[in-house]
PDB file of C-alpha atoms and ligand atoms in Angstrom:
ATOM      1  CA  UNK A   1     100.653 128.392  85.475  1.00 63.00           C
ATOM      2  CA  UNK A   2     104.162 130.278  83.675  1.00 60.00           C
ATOM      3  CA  UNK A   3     107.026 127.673  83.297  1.00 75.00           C
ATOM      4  CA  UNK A   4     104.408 124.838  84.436  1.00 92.00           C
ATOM      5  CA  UNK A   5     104.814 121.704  81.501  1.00 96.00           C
ATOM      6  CA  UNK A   6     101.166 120.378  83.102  1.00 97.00           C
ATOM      7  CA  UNK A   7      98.982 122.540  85.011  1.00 97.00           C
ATOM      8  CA  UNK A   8      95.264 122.630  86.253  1.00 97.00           C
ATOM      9  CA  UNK A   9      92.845 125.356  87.281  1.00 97.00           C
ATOM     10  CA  UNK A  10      89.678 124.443  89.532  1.00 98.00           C
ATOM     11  CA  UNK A  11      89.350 121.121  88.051  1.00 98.00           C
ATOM     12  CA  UNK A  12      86.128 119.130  88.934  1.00 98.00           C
ATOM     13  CA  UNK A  13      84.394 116.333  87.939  1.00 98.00           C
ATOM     14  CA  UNK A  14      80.936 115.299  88.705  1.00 98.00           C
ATOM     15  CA  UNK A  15      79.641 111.588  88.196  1.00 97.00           C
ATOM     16  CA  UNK A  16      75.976 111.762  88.713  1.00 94.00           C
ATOM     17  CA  UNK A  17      76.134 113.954  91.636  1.00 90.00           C
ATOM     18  CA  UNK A  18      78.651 112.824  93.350  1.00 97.00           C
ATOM     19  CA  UNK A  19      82.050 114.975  93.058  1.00 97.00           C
ATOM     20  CA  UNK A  20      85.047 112.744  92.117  1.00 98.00           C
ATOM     21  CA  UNK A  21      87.564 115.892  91.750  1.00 98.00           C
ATOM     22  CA  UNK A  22      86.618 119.154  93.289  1.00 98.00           C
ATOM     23  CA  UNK A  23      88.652 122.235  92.264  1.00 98.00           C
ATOM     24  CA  UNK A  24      91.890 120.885  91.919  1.00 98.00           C
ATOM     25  CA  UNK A  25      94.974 122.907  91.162  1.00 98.00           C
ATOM     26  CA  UNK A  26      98.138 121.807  89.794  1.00 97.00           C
ATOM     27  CA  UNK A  27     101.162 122.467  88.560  1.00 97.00           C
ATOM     28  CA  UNK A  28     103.871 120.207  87.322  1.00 97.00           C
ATOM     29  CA  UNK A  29     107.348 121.860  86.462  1.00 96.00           C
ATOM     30  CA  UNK A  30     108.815 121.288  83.270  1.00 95.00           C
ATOM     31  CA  UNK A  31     111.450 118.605  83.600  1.00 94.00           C
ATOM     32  CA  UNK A  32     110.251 117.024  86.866  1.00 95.00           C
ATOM     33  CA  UNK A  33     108.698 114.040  88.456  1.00 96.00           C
ATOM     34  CA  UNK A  34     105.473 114.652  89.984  1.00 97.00           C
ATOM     35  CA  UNK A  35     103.618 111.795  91.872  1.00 96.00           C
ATOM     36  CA  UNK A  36      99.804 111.887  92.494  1.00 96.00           C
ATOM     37  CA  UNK A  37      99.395 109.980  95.860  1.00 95.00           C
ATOM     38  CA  UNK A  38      96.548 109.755  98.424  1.00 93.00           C
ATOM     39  CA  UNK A  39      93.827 106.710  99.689  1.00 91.00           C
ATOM     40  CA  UNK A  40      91.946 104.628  97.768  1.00 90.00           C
ATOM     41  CA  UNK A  41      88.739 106.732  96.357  1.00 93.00           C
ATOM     42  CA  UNK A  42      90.969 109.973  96.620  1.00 95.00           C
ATOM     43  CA  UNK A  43      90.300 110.759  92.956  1.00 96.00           C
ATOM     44  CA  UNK A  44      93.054 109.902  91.416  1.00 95.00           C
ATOM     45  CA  UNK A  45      92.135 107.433  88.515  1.00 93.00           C
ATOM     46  CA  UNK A  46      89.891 110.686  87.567  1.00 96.00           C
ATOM     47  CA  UNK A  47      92.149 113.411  87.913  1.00 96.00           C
ATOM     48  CA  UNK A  48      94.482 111.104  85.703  1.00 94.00           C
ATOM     49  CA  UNK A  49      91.666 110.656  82.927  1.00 94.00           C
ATOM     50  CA  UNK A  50      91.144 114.196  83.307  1.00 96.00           C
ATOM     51  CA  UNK A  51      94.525 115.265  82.578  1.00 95.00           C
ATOM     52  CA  UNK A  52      94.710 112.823  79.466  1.00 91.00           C
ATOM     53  CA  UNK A  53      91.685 113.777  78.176  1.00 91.00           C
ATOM     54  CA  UNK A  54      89.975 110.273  78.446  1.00 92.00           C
ATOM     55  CA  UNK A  55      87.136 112.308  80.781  1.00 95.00           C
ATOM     56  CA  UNK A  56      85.740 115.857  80.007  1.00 95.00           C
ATOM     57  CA  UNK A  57      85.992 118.237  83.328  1.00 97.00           C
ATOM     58  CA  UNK A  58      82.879 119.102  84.732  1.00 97.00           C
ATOM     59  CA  UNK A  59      84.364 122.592  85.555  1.00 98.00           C
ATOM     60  CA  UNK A  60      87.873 123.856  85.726  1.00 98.00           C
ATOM     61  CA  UNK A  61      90.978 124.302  83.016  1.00 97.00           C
ATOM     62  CA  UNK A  62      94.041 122.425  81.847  1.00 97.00           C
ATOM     63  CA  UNK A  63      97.132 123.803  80.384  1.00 97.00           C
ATOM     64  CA  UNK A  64      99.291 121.430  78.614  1.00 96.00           C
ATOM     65  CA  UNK A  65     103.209 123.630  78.065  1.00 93.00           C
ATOM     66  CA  UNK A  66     100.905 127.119  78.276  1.00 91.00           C
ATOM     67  CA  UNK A  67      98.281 125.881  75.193  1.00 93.00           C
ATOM     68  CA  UNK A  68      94.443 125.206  76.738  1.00 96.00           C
ATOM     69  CA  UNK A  69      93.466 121.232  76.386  1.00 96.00           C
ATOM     70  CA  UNK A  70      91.074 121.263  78.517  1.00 96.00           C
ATOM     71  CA  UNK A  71      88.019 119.526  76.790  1.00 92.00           C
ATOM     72  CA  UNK A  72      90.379 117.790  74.020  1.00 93.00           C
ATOM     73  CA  UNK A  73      90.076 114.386  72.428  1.00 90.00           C
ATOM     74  CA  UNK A  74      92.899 111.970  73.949  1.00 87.00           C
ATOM     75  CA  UNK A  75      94.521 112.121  70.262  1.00 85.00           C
ATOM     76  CA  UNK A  76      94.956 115.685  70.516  1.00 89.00           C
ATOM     77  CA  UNK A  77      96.326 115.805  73.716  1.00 90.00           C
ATOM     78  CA  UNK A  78      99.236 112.888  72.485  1.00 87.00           C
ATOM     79  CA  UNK A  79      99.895 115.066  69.576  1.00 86.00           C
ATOM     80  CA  UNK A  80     100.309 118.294  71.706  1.00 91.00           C
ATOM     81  CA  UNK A  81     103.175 116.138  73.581  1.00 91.00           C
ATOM     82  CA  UNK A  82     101.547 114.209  76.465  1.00 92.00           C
ATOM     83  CA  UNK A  83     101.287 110.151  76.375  1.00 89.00           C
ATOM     84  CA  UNK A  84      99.954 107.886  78.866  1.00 87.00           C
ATOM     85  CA  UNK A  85     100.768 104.463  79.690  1.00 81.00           C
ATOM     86  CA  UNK A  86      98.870 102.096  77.784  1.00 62.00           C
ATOM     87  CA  UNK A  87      96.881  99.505  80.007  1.00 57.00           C
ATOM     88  CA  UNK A  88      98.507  95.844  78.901  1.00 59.00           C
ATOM     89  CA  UNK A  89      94.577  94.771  78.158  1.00 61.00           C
ATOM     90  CA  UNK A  90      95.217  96.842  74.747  1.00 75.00           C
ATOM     91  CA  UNK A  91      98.061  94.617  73.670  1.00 83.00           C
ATOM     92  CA  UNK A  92      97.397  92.275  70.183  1.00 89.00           C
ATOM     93  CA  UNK A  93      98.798  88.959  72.488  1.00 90.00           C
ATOM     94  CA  UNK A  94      99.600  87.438  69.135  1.00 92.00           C
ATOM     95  CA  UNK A  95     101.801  90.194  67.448  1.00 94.00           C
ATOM     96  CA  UNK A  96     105.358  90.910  67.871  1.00 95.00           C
ATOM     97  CA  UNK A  97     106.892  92.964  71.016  1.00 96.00           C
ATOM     98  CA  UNK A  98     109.095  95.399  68.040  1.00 96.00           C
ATOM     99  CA  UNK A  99     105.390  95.255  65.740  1.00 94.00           C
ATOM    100  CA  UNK A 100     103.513  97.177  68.821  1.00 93.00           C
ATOM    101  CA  UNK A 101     106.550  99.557  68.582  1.00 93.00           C
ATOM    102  CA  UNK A 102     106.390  99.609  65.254  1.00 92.00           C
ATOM    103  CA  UNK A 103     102.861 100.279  65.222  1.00 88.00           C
ATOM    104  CA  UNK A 104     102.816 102.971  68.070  1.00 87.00           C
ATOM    105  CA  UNK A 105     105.906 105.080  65.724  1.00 88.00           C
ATOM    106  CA  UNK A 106     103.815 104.632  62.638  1.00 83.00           C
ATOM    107  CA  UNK A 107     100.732 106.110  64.132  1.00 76.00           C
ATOM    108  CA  UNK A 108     102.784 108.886  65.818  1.00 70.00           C
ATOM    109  CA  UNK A 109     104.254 109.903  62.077  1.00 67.00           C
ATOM    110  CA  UNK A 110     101.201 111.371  59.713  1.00 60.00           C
ATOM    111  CA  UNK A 111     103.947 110.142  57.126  1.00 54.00           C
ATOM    112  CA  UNK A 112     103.282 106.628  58.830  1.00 48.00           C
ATOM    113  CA  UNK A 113      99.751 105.883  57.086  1.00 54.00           C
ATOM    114  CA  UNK A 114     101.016 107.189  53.815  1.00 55.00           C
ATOM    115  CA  UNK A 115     100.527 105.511  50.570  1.00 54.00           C
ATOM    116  CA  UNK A 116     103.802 105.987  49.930  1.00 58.00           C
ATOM    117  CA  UNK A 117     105.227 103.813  53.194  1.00 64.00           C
ATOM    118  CA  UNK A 118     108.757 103.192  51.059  1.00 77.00           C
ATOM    119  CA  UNK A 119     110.760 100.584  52.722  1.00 81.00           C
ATOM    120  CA  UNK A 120     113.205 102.826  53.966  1.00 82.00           C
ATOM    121  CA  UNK A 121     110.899 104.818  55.883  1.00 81.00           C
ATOM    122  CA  UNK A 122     109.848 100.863  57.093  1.00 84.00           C
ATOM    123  CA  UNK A 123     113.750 100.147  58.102  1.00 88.00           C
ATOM    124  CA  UNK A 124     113.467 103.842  60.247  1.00 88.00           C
ATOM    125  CA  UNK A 125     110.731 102.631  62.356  1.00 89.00           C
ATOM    126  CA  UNK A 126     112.463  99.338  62.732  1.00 93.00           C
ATOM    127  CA  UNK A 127     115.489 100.537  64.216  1.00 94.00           C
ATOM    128  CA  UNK A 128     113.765 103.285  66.200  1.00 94.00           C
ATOM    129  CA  UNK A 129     111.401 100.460  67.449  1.00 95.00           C
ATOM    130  CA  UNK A 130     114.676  98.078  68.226  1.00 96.00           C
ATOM    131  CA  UNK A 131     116.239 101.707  70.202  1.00 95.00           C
ATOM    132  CA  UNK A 132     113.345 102.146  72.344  1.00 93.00           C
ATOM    133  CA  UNK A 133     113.003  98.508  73.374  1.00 95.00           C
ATOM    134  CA  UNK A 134     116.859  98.506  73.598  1.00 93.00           C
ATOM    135  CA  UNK A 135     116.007 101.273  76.708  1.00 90.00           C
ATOM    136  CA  UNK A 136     113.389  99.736  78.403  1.00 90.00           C
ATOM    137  CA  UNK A 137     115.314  96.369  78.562  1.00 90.00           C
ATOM    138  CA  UNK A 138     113.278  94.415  75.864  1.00 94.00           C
ATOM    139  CA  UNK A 139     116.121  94.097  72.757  1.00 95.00           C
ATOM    140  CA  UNK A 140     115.917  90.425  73.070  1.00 95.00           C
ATOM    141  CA  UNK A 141     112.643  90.038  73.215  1.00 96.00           C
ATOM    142  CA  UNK A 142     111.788  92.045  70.072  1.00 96.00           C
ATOM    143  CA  UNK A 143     110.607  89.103  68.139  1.00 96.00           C
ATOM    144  CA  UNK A 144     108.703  87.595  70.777  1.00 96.00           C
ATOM    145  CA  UNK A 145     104.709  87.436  70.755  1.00 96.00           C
ATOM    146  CA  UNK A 146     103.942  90.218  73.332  1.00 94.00           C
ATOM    147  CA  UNK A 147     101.352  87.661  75.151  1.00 93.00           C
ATOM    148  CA  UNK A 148     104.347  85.903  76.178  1.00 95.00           C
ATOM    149  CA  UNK A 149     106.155  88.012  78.233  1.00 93.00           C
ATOM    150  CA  UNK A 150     105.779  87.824  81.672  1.00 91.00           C
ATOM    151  CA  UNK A 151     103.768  90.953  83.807  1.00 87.00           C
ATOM    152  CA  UNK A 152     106.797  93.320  84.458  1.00 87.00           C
ATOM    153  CA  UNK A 153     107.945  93.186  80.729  1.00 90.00           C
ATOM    154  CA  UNK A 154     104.986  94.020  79.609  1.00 89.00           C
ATOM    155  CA  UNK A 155     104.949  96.992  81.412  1.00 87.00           C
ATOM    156  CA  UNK A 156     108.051  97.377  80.126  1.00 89.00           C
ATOM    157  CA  UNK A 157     106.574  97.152  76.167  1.00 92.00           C
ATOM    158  CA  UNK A 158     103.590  99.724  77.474  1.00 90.00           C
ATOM    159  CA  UNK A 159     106.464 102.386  78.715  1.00 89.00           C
ATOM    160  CA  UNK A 160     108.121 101.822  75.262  1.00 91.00           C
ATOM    161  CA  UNK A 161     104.551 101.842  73.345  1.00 90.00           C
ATOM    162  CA  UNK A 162     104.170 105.724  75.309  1.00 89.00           C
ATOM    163  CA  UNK A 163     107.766 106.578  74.291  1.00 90.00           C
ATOM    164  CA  UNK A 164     107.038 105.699  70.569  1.00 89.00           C
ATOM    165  CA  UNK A 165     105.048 109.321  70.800  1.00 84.00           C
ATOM    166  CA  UNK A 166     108.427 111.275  72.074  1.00 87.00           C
ATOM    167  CA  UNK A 167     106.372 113.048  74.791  1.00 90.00           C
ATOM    168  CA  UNK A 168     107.222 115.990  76.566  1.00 93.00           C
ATOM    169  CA  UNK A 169     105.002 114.798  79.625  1.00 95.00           C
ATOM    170  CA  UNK A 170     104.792 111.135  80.325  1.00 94.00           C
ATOM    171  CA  UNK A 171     101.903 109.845  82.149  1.00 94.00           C
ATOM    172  CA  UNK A 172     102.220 106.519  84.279  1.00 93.00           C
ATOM    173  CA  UNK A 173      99.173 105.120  85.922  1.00 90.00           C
ATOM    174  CA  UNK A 174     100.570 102.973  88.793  1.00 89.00           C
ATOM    175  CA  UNK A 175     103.609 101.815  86.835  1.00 89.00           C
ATOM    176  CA  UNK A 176     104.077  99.207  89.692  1.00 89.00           C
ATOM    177  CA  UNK A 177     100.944  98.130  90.525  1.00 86.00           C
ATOM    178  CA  UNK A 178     100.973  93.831  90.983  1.00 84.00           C
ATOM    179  CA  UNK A 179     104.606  93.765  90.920  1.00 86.00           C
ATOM    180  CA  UNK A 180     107.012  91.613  92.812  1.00 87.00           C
ATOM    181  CA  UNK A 181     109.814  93.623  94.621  1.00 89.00           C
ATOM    182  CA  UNK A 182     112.479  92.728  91.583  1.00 87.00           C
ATOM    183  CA  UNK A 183     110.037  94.233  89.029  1.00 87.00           C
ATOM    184  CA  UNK A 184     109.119  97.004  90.850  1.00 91.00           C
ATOM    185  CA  UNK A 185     113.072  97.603  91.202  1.00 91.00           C
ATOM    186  CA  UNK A 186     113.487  97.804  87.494  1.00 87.00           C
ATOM    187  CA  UNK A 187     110.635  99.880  86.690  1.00 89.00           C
ATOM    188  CA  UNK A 188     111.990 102.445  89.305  1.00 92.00           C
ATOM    189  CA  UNK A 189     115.074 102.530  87.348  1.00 90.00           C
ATOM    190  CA  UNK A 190     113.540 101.767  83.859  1.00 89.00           C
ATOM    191  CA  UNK A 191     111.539 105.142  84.702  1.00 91.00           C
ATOM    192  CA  UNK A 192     114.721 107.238  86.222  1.00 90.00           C
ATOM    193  CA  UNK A 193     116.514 106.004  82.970  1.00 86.00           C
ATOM    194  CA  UNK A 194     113.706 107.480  80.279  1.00 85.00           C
ATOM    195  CA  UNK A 195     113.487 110.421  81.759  1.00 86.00           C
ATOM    196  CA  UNK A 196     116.150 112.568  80.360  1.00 84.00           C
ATOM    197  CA  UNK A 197     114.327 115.492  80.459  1.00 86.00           C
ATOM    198  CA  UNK A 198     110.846 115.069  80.132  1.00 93.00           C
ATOM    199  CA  UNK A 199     108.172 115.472  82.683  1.00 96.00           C
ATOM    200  CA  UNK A 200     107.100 112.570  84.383  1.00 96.00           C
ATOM    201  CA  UNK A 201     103.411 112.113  86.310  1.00 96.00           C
ATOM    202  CA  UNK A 202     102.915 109.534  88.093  1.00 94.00           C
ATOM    203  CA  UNK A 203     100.008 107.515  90.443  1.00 94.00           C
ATOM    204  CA  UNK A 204     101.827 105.744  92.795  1.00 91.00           C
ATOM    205  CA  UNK A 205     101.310 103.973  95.659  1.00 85.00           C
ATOM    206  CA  UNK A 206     103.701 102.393  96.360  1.00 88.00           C
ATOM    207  CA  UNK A 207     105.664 105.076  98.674  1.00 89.00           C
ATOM    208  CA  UNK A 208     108.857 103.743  98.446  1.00 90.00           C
ATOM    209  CA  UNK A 209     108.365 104.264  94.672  1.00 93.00           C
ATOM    210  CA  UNK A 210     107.389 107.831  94.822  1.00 94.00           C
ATOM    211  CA  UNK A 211     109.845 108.863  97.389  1.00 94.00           C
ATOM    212  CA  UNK A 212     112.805 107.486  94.857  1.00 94.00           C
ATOM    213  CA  UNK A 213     111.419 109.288  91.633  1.00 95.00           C
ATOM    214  CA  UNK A 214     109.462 112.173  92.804  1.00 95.00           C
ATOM    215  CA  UNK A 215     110.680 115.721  93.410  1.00 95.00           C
ATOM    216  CA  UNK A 216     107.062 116.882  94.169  1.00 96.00           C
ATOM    217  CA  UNK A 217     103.991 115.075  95.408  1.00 96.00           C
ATOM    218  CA  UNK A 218     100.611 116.499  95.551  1.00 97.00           C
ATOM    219  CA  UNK A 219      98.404 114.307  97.778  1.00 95.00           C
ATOM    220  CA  UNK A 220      94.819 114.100  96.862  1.00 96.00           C
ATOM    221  CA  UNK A 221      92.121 113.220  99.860  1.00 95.00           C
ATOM    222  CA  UNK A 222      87.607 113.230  98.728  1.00 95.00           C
ATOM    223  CA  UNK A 223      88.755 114.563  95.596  1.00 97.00           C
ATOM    224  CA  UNK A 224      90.518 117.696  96.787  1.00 97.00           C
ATOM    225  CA  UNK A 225      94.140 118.774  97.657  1.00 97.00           C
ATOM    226  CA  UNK A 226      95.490 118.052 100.804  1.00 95.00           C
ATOM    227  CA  UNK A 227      99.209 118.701 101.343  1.00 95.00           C
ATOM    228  CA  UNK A 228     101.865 119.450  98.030  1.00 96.00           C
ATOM    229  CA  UNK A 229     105.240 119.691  98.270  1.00 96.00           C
ATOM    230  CA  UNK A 230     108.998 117.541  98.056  1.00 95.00           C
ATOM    231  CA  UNK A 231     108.211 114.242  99.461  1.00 93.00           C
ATOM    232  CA  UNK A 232     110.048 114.550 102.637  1.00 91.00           C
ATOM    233  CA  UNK A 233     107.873 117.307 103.448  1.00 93.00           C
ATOM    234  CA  UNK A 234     104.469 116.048 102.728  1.00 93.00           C
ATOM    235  CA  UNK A 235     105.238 112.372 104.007  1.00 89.00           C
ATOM    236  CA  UNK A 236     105.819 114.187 107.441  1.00 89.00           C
ATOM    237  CA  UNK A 237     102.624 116.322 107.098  1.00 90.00           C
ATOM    238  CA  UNK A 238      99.923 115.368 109.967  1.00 90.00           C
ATOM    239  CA  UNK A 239      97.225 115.403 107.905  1.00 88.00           C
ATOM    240  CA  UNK A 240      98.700 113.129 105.047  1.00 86.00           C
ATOM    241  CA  UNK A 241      99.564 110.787 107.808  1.00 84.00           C
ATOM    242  CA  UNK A 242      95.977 110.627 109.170  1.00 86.00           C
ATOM    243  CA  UNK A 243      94.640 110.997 105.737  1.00 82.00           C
ATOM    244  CA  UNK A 244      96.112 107.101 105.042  1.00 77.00           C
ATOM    245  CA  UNK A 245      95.690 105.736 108.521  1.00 66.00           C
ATOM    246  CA  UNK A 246      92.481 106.405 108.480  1.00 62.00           C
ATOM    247  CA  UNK A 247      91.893 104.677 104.932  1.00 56.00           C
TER     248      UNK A 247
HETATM  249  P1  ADP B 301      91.379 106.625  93.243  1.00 57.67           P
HETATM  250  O1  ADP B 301      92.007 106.413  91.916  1.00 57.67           O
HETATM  251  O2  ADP B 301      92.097 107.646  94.077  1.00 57.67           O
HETATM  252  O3  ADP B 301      91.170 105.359  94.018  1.00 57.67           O
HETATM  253  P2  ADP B 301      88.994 107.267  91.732  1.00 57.67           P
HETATM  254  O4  ADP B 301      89.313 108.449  90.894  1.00 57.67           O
HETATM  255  O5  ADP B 301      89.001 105.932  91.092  1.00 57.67           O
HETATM  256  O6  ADP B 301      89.928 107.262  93.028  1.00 57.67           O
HETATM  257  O7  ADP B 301      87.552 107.456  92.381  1.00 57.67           O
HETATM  258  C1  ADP B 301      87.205 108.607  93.126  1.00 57.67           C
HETATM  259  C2  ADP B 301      85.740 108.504  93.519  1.00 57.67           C
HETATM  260  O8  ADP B 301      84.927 108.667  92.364  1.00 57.67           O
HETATM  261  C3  ADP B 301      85.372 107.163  94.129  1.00 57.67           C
HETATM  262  O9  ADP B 301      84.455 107.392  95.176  1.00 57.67           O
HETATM  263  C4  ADP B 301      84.713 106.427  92.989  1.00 57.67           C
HETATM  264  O10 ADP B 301      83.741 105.519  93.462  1.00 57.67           O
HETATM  265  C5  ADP B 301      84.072 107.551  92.186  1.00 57.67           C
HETATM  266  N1  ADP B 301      84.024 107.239  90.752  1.00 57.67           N
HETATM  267  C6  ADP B 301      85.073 107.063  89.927  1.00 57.67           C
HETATM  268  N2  ADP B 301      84.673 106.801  88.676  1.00 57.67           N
HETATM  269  C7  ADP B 301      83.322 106.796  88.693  1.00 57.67           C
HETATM  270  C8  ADP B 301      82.288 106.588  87.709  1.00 57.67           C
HETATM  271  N3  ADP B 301      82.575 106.330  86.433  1.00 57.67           N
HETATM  272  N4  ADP B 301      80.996 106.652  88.123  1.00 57.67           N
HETATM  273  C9  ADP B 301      80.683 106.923  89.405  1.00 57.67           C
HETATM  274  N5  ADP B 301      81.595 107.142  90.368  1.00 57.67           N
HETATM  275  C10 ADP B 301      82.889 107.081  90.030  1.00 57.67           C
END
């Protein structure tokens, strides 16, 4: 697992009997993209929750930058330096795009539930909310009820919401799932441009996506590993290719 940012050990989990992930191993390099691909019912919704810590392993061992997570509250795991995506159903549609922001730095800083919030440290997590929304394309929407925007921006405000937390890892569940071909343009480069340096996972399936952004895929089939490697590579793997046709 050495010089791995995200890395898994036997990982398996069981849902009444029936094995969703079954002894997976990964590793994800610090600084890279890393796309989880493979047919619907592969496991990868459940390797994903596993990773976050949104589902408790039934066996196996996750190492988050070398320290042991496996079996940690989601809150942890954000605080150790890993965010997900946030699914747009936990968006307030009333409130502000730059208050989500807001909110999202505020609970990121310990200093943010303070009794002593002064209203400079307010003004700092204004402009840091108006910088990340400047990134992902959203400046001019800052003041806009988030229920308002249309799908793609609001995947937009999600990636923002995730970079409030400064991760080192940066987990996207199916960034472009539902998306038109413009959106799913933007997000490509939305996600190449908020990189810069972190490590990215991604579910994808979109290939056209993955083979853009990701410098390793690890292609999951019944819950197990079948083919890892650069894309090129595993998109010309005979199994992988009868793994989907036959989905
Ligand atoms: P994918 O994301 O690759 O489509 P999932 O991780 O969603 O795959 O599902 C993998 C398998 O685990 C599927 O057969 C699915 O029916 C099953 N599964 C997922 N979640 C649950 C659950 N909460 N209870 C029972 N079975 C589940």
């Amino acid at each position: 697992m050495e010089g791995s940012a995200l890395a898994a050990r036997g990982l398996t989990r069981d849902f009444r009997g029936f094995r969703a992930v079954d002894g997976v191993d990964l590793d994800v390099a610090a600084g890279s993209v890393h796309a989880l691909v493979g047919p619907n019912g592969a496991g990868k919704t459940t390797l994903f929750n596993l990773l976050t810590g949104f589902l408790a392993p039934t066996a196996g061992r996750i190492e988050l930058q070398g320290h042991d997570i496996t079996g940690l509250a989601p809150e942890r795991v954000a605080r150790l330096g890993m965010a997900r995506s946030f699914q747009i159903a936990s968006l307030f549609p009333q409130q502000t795009v730059r208050a989500h922001v807001e909110l999202a730095l505020q609970g990121a800083t310990s200093l943010g539930w303070a009794f002593w919030r002064s209203d400079r440290l307010l003004r700092r997590f204004r402009e840091r909310a108006d910088e990340l929304l400047e990134r992902v394309g959203l400046a001019e929407s800052a003041g806009e009820a988030a229920g308002s925007l249309a799908y793609g921006r609001k995947r937009a405000l999600e990636l923002a919401i995730a970079l409030a937390l400064d991760p080192k890892v940066l987990l996207l569940d199916e960034p472009t799932a539902g998306m038109g071909v413009e959106d799913v343009e933007r997000t490509v480069e939305l996600i190449a441009a908020v990189r810069d340096g972190r490590t990215v996972v991604l579910v994808e399936h979109n290939m056209s996506v993955v083979g853009r952004l990701a410098d390793r895929v690890t292609v999951l089939q019944s819950g197990r590993v079948l083919a890892e490697g650069p894309y090129d590579q595993v998109r010309a793997d005979e199994r992988v290719v009868e793994a989907y046709l036959g989905s």
